[in-house]
Amino acid sequence: MFGGRESLLWLKDVGAALSPGQPIYVILYAAAIFFFCFFYTALVFNPRETADNLKKSGAFIPGYRPGEQTSRFIDKVMTRLTLIGAIYITLVCLIPEFLIVNWNVPFYFGGTSLLIIVVVSMDFMAQVQTYVMTHQYENLLKKANFKGGNFISR
């Protein structure tokens, strides 16, 4: 696409440098994963709100005063957890890239696809376990003649 015009040959070089397997591609891919891990955590989790909810419910973290001090502690813990998680996710997403480039392994899924497959599989297994447990409790309640919160006497 870029090779048609002579004035756009530099785009061909940029496209080649950003193709999968190239060092710049791997670095930008890892940086994007890392950035979006922190971005999503910042978007979804508000440590100030969590600290306020703890304060309103009368709960506290031992050694930290409710309010701002608790908020800073929660923020520090979430940053550390997000850092560990971002490193892990980045490694999982880069493993297929390294397998393909370094050892010519015919890996048909990219790192992001692999991550999505693992998360969906884990969620599916959790739903199946919840379904099975629900039916076990229903059977247990039927055996105990317990229905709707009332004991049925014979």
Coordinates of N, CA and C in Angstrom, one line a residue:
M1 N 0.8 -1.2 0.0 CA 0.0 0.0 0.0 C 0.9 1.3 0.0
F2 N 2.0 1.2 0.7 CA 2.9 2.4 0.8 C 3.9 2.5 -0.3
G3 N 4.1 1.4 -1.1 CA 5.1 1.4 -2.1 C 4.8 2.1 -3.4
G4 N 3.5 2.5 -3.5 CA 3.1 3.1 -4.8 C 3.7 4.4 -5.1
R5 N 3.9 5.3 -4.2 CA 4.4 6.6 -4.4 C 5.8 6.7 -3.8
E6 N 6.6 7.4 -4.5 CA 8.0 7.6 -4.0 C 8.1 8.5 -2.8
S7 N 7.2 9.4 -2.7 CA 7.2 10.4 -1.6 C 6.7 9.7 -0.3
L8 N 6.1 8.5 -0.4 CA 5.6 7.8 0.8 C 6.5 6.6 1.1
L9 N 7.7 6.5 0.6 CA 8.5 5.3 0.9 C 8.9 5.3 2.4
W10 N 8.9 6.4 3.1 CA 9.3 6.4 4.5 C 8.2 5.6 5.3
L11 N 6.9 5.7 4.8 CA 5.8 5.0 5.5 C 6.0 3.5 5.3
K12 N 6.6 3.0 4.2 CA 6.9 1.6 4.1 C 7.9 1.2 5.1
D13 N 8.9 2.0 5.4 CA 9.9 1.7 6.4 C 9.2 1.7 7.8
V14 N 8.4 2.6 8.1 CA 7.7 2.6 9.4 C 6.8 1.4 9.5
G15 N 6.1 1.0 8.4 CA 5.2 -0.2 8.5 C 6.0 -1.4 8.7
A16 N 7.2 -1.5 8.1 CA 8.1 -2.7 8.3 C 8.6 -2.7 9.7
A17 N 8.9 -1.6 10.3 CA 9.4 -1.5 11.7 C 8.4 -1.9 12.7
L18 N 7.1 -1.6 12.3 CA 6.0 -1.9 13.3 C 5.3 -3.2 13.0
S19 N 5.9 -4.0 12.2 CA 5.3 -5.3 11.9 C 5.6 -6.3 13.0
P20 N 4.7 -7.3 13.2 CA 4.9 -8.2 14.3 C 6.2 -8.9 14.2
G21 N 6.8 -9.1 15.4 CA 8.1 -9.7 15.5 C 9.3 -8.7 15.6
Q22 N 9.1 -7.5 15.2 CA 10.1 -6.5 15.2 C 10.2 -5.9 16.7
P23 N 11.5 -5.5 17.1 CA 11.6 -5.1 18.4 C 10.8 -3.8 18.8
I24 N 10.6 -2.9 17.9 CA 9.8 -1.7 18.2 C 8.3 -2.1 18.4
Y25 N 7.9 -3.1 17.6 CA 6.5 -3.6 17.8 C 6.3 -4.2 19.1
V26 N 7.3 -5.0 19.6 CA 7.2 -5.7 20.8 C 7.2 -4.7 22.0
I27 N 8.1 -3.7 21.9 CA 8.1 -2.7 22.9 C 6.9 -1.9 23.0
L28 N 6.3 -1.4 21.9 CA 5.1 -0.7 21.9 C 3.9 -1.5 22.3
Y29 N 3.9 -2.8 21.9 CA 2.8 -3.7 22.4 C 2.8 -3.8 23.9
A30 N 4.0 -4.1 24.4 CA 4.1 -4.2 25.9 C 3.8 -2.9 26.6
A31 N 4.2 -1.8 26.1 CA 3.9 -0.5 26.7 C 2.4 -0.2 26.7
A32 N 1.7 -0.6 25.6 CA 0.3 -0.4 25.5 C -0.4 -1.3 26.5
I33 N 0.0 -2.5 26.6 CA -0.7 -3.4 27.6 C -0.5 -2.8 29.0
F34 N 0.7 -2.4 29.3 CA 1.0 -1.9 30.6 C 0.2 -0.6 30.9
F35 N 0.2 0.3 29.9 CA -0.6 1.5 30.1 C -2.1 1.2 30.3
F36 N -2.7 0.4 29.5 CA -4.1 0.1 29.6 C -4.5 -0.6 30.9
C37 N -3.5 -1.4 31.5 CA -3.8 -2.0 32.8 C -4.0 -0.9 33.8
F38 N -3.1 0.0 33.9 CA -3.2 1.1 34.8 C -4.4 2.0 34.5
F39 N -4.6 2.3 33.2 CA -5.7 3.2 32.8 C -7.1 2.5 33.2
Y40 N -7.2 1.2 33.0 CA -8.5 0.6 33.3 C -8.7 0.6 34.9
T41 N -7.6 0.3 35.6 CA -7.7 0.3 37.0 C -8.1 1.7 37.6
A42 N -7.5 2.7 37.0 CA -7.8 4.1 37.4 C -9.3 4.4 37.1
L43 N -9.7 3.9 36.0 CA -11.1 4.2 35.5 C -12.1 3.5 36.4
V44 N -11.9 2.3 36.8 CA -12.9 1.5 37.4 C -12.8 1.6 39.0
F45 N -11.6 1.7 39.5 CA -11.5 1.7 41.0 C -11.1 3.0 41.5
N46 N -11.9 3.5 42.5 CA -11.7 4.8 43.1 C -11.4 4.5 44.6
P47 N -10.1 4.7 45.0 CA -9.7 4.4 46.4 C -10.4 5.4 47.4
R48 N -10.7 6.6 47.0 CA -11.3 7.5 47.9 C -12.7 7.1 48.2
E49 N -13.4 6.6 47.2 CA -14.8 6.1 47.4 C -14.8 4.9 48.2
T50 N -13.8 4.0 48.0 CA -13.7 2.8 48.9 C -13.4 3.2 50.3
A51 N -12.5 4.1 50.5 CA -12.3 4.6 51.9 C -13.5 5.2 52.5
D52 N -14.2 6.0 51.8 CA -15.5 6.6 52.3 C -16.5 5.5 52.7
N53 N -16.6 4.5 51.8 CA -17.6 3.4 52.1 C -17.2 2.6 53.3
L54 N -15.9 2.4 53.5 CA -15.4 1.8 54.7 C -15.8 2.6 56.0
K55 N -15.5 3.9 55.8 CA -15.8 4.8 56.9 C -17.3 4.9 57.3
K56 N -18.1 4.9 56.3 CA -19.6 5.0 56.5 C -20.1 3.7 57.1
S57 N -19.5 2.6 56.8 CA -20.0 1.3 57.4 C -19.3 1.0 58.7
G58 N -18.5 1.9 59.2 CA -17.8 1.7 60.5 C -16.6 0.7 60.4
A59 N -16.2 0.4 59.3 CA -15.0 -0.5 59.2 C -13.8 0.3 59.0
F60 N -12.7 -0.3 59.3 CA -11.4 0.4 59.1 C -10.3 -0.6 58.9
I61 N -9.1 0.0 58.4 CA -8.0 -0.9 58.2 C -7.1 -0.6 59.4
P62 N -6.7 -1.7 60.2 CA -5.9 -1.5 61.4 C -4.6 -0.7 61.1
G63 N -4.3 0.3 61.9 CA -3.1 1.1 61.7 C -3.3 2.3 60.8
Y64 N -4.5 2.5 60.3 CA -4.7 3.6 59.4 C -6.0 4.3 59.8
R65 N -6.0 5.6 59.9 CA -7.2 6.3 60.3 C -8.2 6.3 59.1
P66 N -9.5 6.3 59.4 CA -10.5 6.3 58.3 C -10.4 7.7 57.6
G67 N -10.6 7.6 56.3 CA -10.6 8.8 55.5 C -9.4 8.9 54.5
E68 N -8.7 10.0 54.6 CA -7.6 10.2 53.7 C -6.4 9.2 53.8
Q69 N -6.1 8.9 55.1 CA -5.0 8.0 55.3 C -5.4 6.6 54.7
T70 N -6.6 6.1 54.9 CA -7.0 4.9 54.4 C -7.0 4.9 52.8
S71 N -7.5 6.0 52.3 CA -7.5 6.2 50.8 C -6.1 6.1 50.3
R72 N -5.1 6.7 50.9 CA -3.7 6.6 50.4 C -3.2 5.2 50.5
F73 N -3.5 4.5 51.6 CA -3.1 3.1 51.8 C -3.7 2.2 50.7
I74 N -5.0 2.4 50.4 CA -5.6 1.6 49.4 C -5.1 1.9 48.0
D75 N -4.8 3.1 47.8 CA -4.2 3.5 46.5 C -2.8 2.9 46.3
K76 N -2.0 2.9 47.4 CA -0.7 2.3 47.3 C -0.7 0.8 47.1
V77 N -1.7 0.1 47.8 CA -1.8 -1.3 47.6 C -2.3 -1.6 46.1
M78 N -3.3 -0.8 45.7 CA -3.8 -1.1 44.3 C -2.7 -0.8 43.2
T79 N -1.9 0.2 43.5 CA -0.8 0.4 42.5 C 0.2 -0.8 42.5
R80 N 0.5 -1.3 43.6 CA 1.4 -2.5 43.6 C 0.7 -3.7 43.0
L81 N -0.5 -3.9 43.3 CA -1.2 -5.0 42.7 C -1.4 -4.9 41.2
T82 N -1.6 -3.7 40.7 CA -1.8 -3.4 39.3 C -0.4 -3.6 38.6
L83 N 0.7 -3.2 39.3 CA 2.0 -3.4 38.7 C 2.3 -4.8 38.5
I84 N 2.0 -5.7 39.5 CA 2.3 -7.1 39.4 C 1.4 -7.7 38.3
G85 N 0.1 -7.3 38.3 CA -0.8 -7.8 37.3 C -0.5 -7.4 35.9
A86 N 0.0 -6.1 35.7 CA 0.4 -5.6 34.4 C 1.6 -6.4 33.9
I87 N 2.6 -6.6 34.8 CA 3.7 -7.4 34.4 C 3.3 -8.8 33.9
Y88 N 2.4 -9.4 34.7 CA 2.0 -10.8 34.4 C 1.2 -10.8 33.0
I89 N 0.3 -9.9 32.9 CA -0.5 -9.9 31.6 C 0.4 -9.6 30.4
T90 N 1.4 -8.7 30.6 CA 2.3 -8.4 29.5 C 3.1 -9.6 29.1
L91 N 3.6 -10.4 30.1 CA 4.3 -11.6 29.8 C 3.5 -12.6 29.1
V92 N 2.2 -12.8 29.6 CA 1.3 -13.7 28.9 C 1.1 -13.4 27.5
C93 N 0.9 -12.1 27.2 CA 0.7 -11.6 25.9 C 1.9 -11.7 25.0
L94 N 3.1 -11.6 25.6 CA 4.3 -11.6 24.8 C 4.9 -13.0 24.5
I95 N 4.4 -14.0 25.3 CA 4.9 -15.4 25.1 C 4.7 -15.9 23.7
P96 N 3.5 -15.8 23.1 CA 3.3 -16.2 21.8 C 4.2 -15.5 20.8
E97 N 4.4 -14.2 21.0 CA 5.2 -13.4 20.1 C 6.7 -14.0 20.1
F98 N 7.2 -14.3 21.3 CA 8.5 -14.9 21.4 C 8.6 -16.3 20.8
L99 N 7.5 -17.1 21.0 CA 7.5 -18.4 20.5 C 7.5 -18.4 18.9
I100 N 6.8 -17.5 18.4 CA 6.7 -17.4 16.9 C 8.1 -16.9 16.3
V101 N 8.6 -15.8 16.9 CA 9.8 -15.2 16.3 C 11.1 -16.0 16.6
N102 N 11.3 -16.4 17.8 CA 12.5 -17.0 18.2 C 12.6 -18.5 17.9
W103 N 11.6 -19.2 18.0 CA 11.6 -20.7 17.8 C 10.7 -21.2 16.7
N104 N 10.1 -20.3 15.9 CA 9.3 -20.7 14.8 C 8.2 -21.6 15.1
V105 N 7.6 -21.5 16.3 CA 6.5 -22.3 16.7 C 5.3 -21.8 16.0
P106 N 4.5 -22.7 15.4 CA 3.3 -22.3 14.7 C 2.2 -22.0 15.7
F107 N 2.2 -20.9 16.3 CA 1.2 -20.5 17.3 C 0.2 -19.7 16.6
Y108 N -1.1 -20.2 16.7 CA -2.1 -19.5 15.9 C -2.9 -18.4 16.6
F109 N -2.6 -18.3 17.9 CA -3.3 -17.3 18.7 C -2.2 -16.2 19.1
G110 N -2.6 -15.0 19.0 CA -1.7 -13.9 19.6 C -1.9 -13.9 21.1
G111 N -1.1 -13.1 21.7 CA -1.1 -13.0 23.2 C -2.5 -12.5 23.7
T112 N -3.0 -11.5 23.0 CA -4.3 -10.9 23.5 C -5.4 -12.0 23.3
S113 N -5.4 -12.7 22.2 CA -6.4 -13.8 22.0 C -6.3 -14.8 23.1
L114 N -5.0 -15.2 23.4 CA -4.8 -16.2 24.4 C -5.3 -15.7 25.8
L115 N -5.1 -14.4 26.1 CA -5.6 -13.9 27.3 C -7.1 -13.9 27.4
I116 N -7.8 -13.5 26.3 CA -9.2 -13.5 26.2 C -9.7 -15.0 26.4
I117 N -9.1 -15.9 25.7 CA -9.6 -17.3 25.8 C -9.4 -17.8 27.3
V118 N -8.3 -17.5 27.9 CA -8.2 -17.9 29.3 C -9.2 -17.3 30.2
V119 N -9.4 -16.0 30.1 CA -10.4 -15.3 31.0 C -11.8 -15.8 30.7
V120 N -12.2 -16.0 29.5 CA -13.5 -16.5 29.2 C -13.7 -18.0 29.7
S121 N -12.6 -18.8 29.6 CA -12.7 -20.1 30.1 C -12.8 -20.1 31.6
M122 N -12.1 -19.3 32.3 CA -12.2 -19.2 33.8 C -13.6 -18.7 34.2
D123 N -14.1 -17.8 33.5 CA -15.5 -17.3 33.8 C -16.5 -18.4 33.6
F124 N -16.4 -19.1 32.5 CA -17.3 -20.2 32.2 C -17.2 -21.3 33.3
M125 N -16.0 -21.6 33.7 CA -15.9 -22.6 34.8 C -16.5 -22.1 36.1
A126 N -16.3 -20.9 36.4 CA -16.9 -20.3 37.6 C -18.4 -20.4 37.6
Q127 N -19.0 -20.1 36.4 CA -20.4 -20.1 36.2 C -20.9 -21.6 36.4
V128 N -20.2 -22.5 35.8 CA -20.6 -23.9 35.9 C -20.6 -24.4 37.3
Q129 N -19.5 -24.0 38.1 CA -19.4 -24.4 39.5 C -20.5 -23.8 40.3
T130 N -20.9 -22.5 40.0 CA -22.0 -21.9 40.7 C -23.3 -22.6 40.4
Y131 N -23.5 -23.0 39.2 CA -24.7 -23.7 38.8 C -24.8 -25.1 39.5
V132 N -23.7 -25.8 39.6 CA -23.6 -27.1 40.2 C -23.9 -26.9 41.7
M133 N -23.2 -25.9 42.3 CA -23.4 -25.7 43.8 C -24.9 -25.4 44.1
T134 N -25.5 -24.6 43.2 CA -26.9 -24.2 43.5 C -27.8 -25.4 43.4
H135 N -27.5 -26.3 42.5 CA -28.4 -27.5 42.4 C -28.1 -28.4 43.6
Q136 N -26.9 -28.5 44.1 CA -26.6 -29.3 45.2 C -27.3 -28.8 46.5
Y137 N -27.3 -27.4 46.6 CA -28.0 -26.8 47.8 C -29.5 -27.0 47.6
E138 N -30.1 -26.9 46.4 CA -31.5 -27.2 46.2 C -31.9 -28.6 46.6
N139 N -31.0 -29.5 46.2 CA -31.3 -30.9 46.5 C -31.2 -31.2 48.0
L140 N -30.2 -30.5 48.7 CA -30.1 -30.6 50.1 C -31.3 -30.0 50.8
L141 N -31.8 -28.9 50.3 CA -32.9 -28.3 51.0 C -34.2 -29.1 50.8
K142 N -34.3 -29.8 49.6 CA -35.5 -30.7 49.4 C -35.4 -31.9 50.3
K143 N -34.2 -32.4 50.5 CA -34.1 -33.6 51.4 C -34.4 -33.2 52.9
A144 N -34.1 -31.9 53.2 CA -34.4 -31.5 54.6 C -35.8 -30.9 54.7
N145 N -36.6 -31.0 53.7 CA -37.9 -30.4 53.7 C -38.0 -29.0 54.0
F146 N -37.0 -28.2 53.5 CA -36.9 -26.8 53.8 C -37.3 -26.1 52.5
K147 N -38.4 -25.3 52.5 CA -38.8 -24.6 51.3 C -39.2 -23.2 51.7
G148 N -38.6 -22.2 51.0 CA -39.0 -20.8 51.1 C -38.8 -20.3 52.5
G149 N -37.9 -20.8 53.3 CA -37.6 -20.2 54.6 C -38.5 -20.8 55.7
N150 N -39.4 -21.7 55.3 CA -40.3 -22.3 56.3 C -40.1 -23.8 56.5
F151 N -40.0 -24.2 57.7 CA -39.9 -25.7 57.9 C -41.2 -26.3 57.8
I152 N -41.3 -27.4 57.1 CA -42.5 -28.1 56.9 C -42.6 -29.3 57.8
S153 N -43.5 -29.3 58.7 CA -43.6 -30.4 59.7 C -44.5 -31.5 59.1
R154 N -44.1 -32.7 59.6 CA -44.9 -33.8 59.1 C -45.9 -34.3 60.1

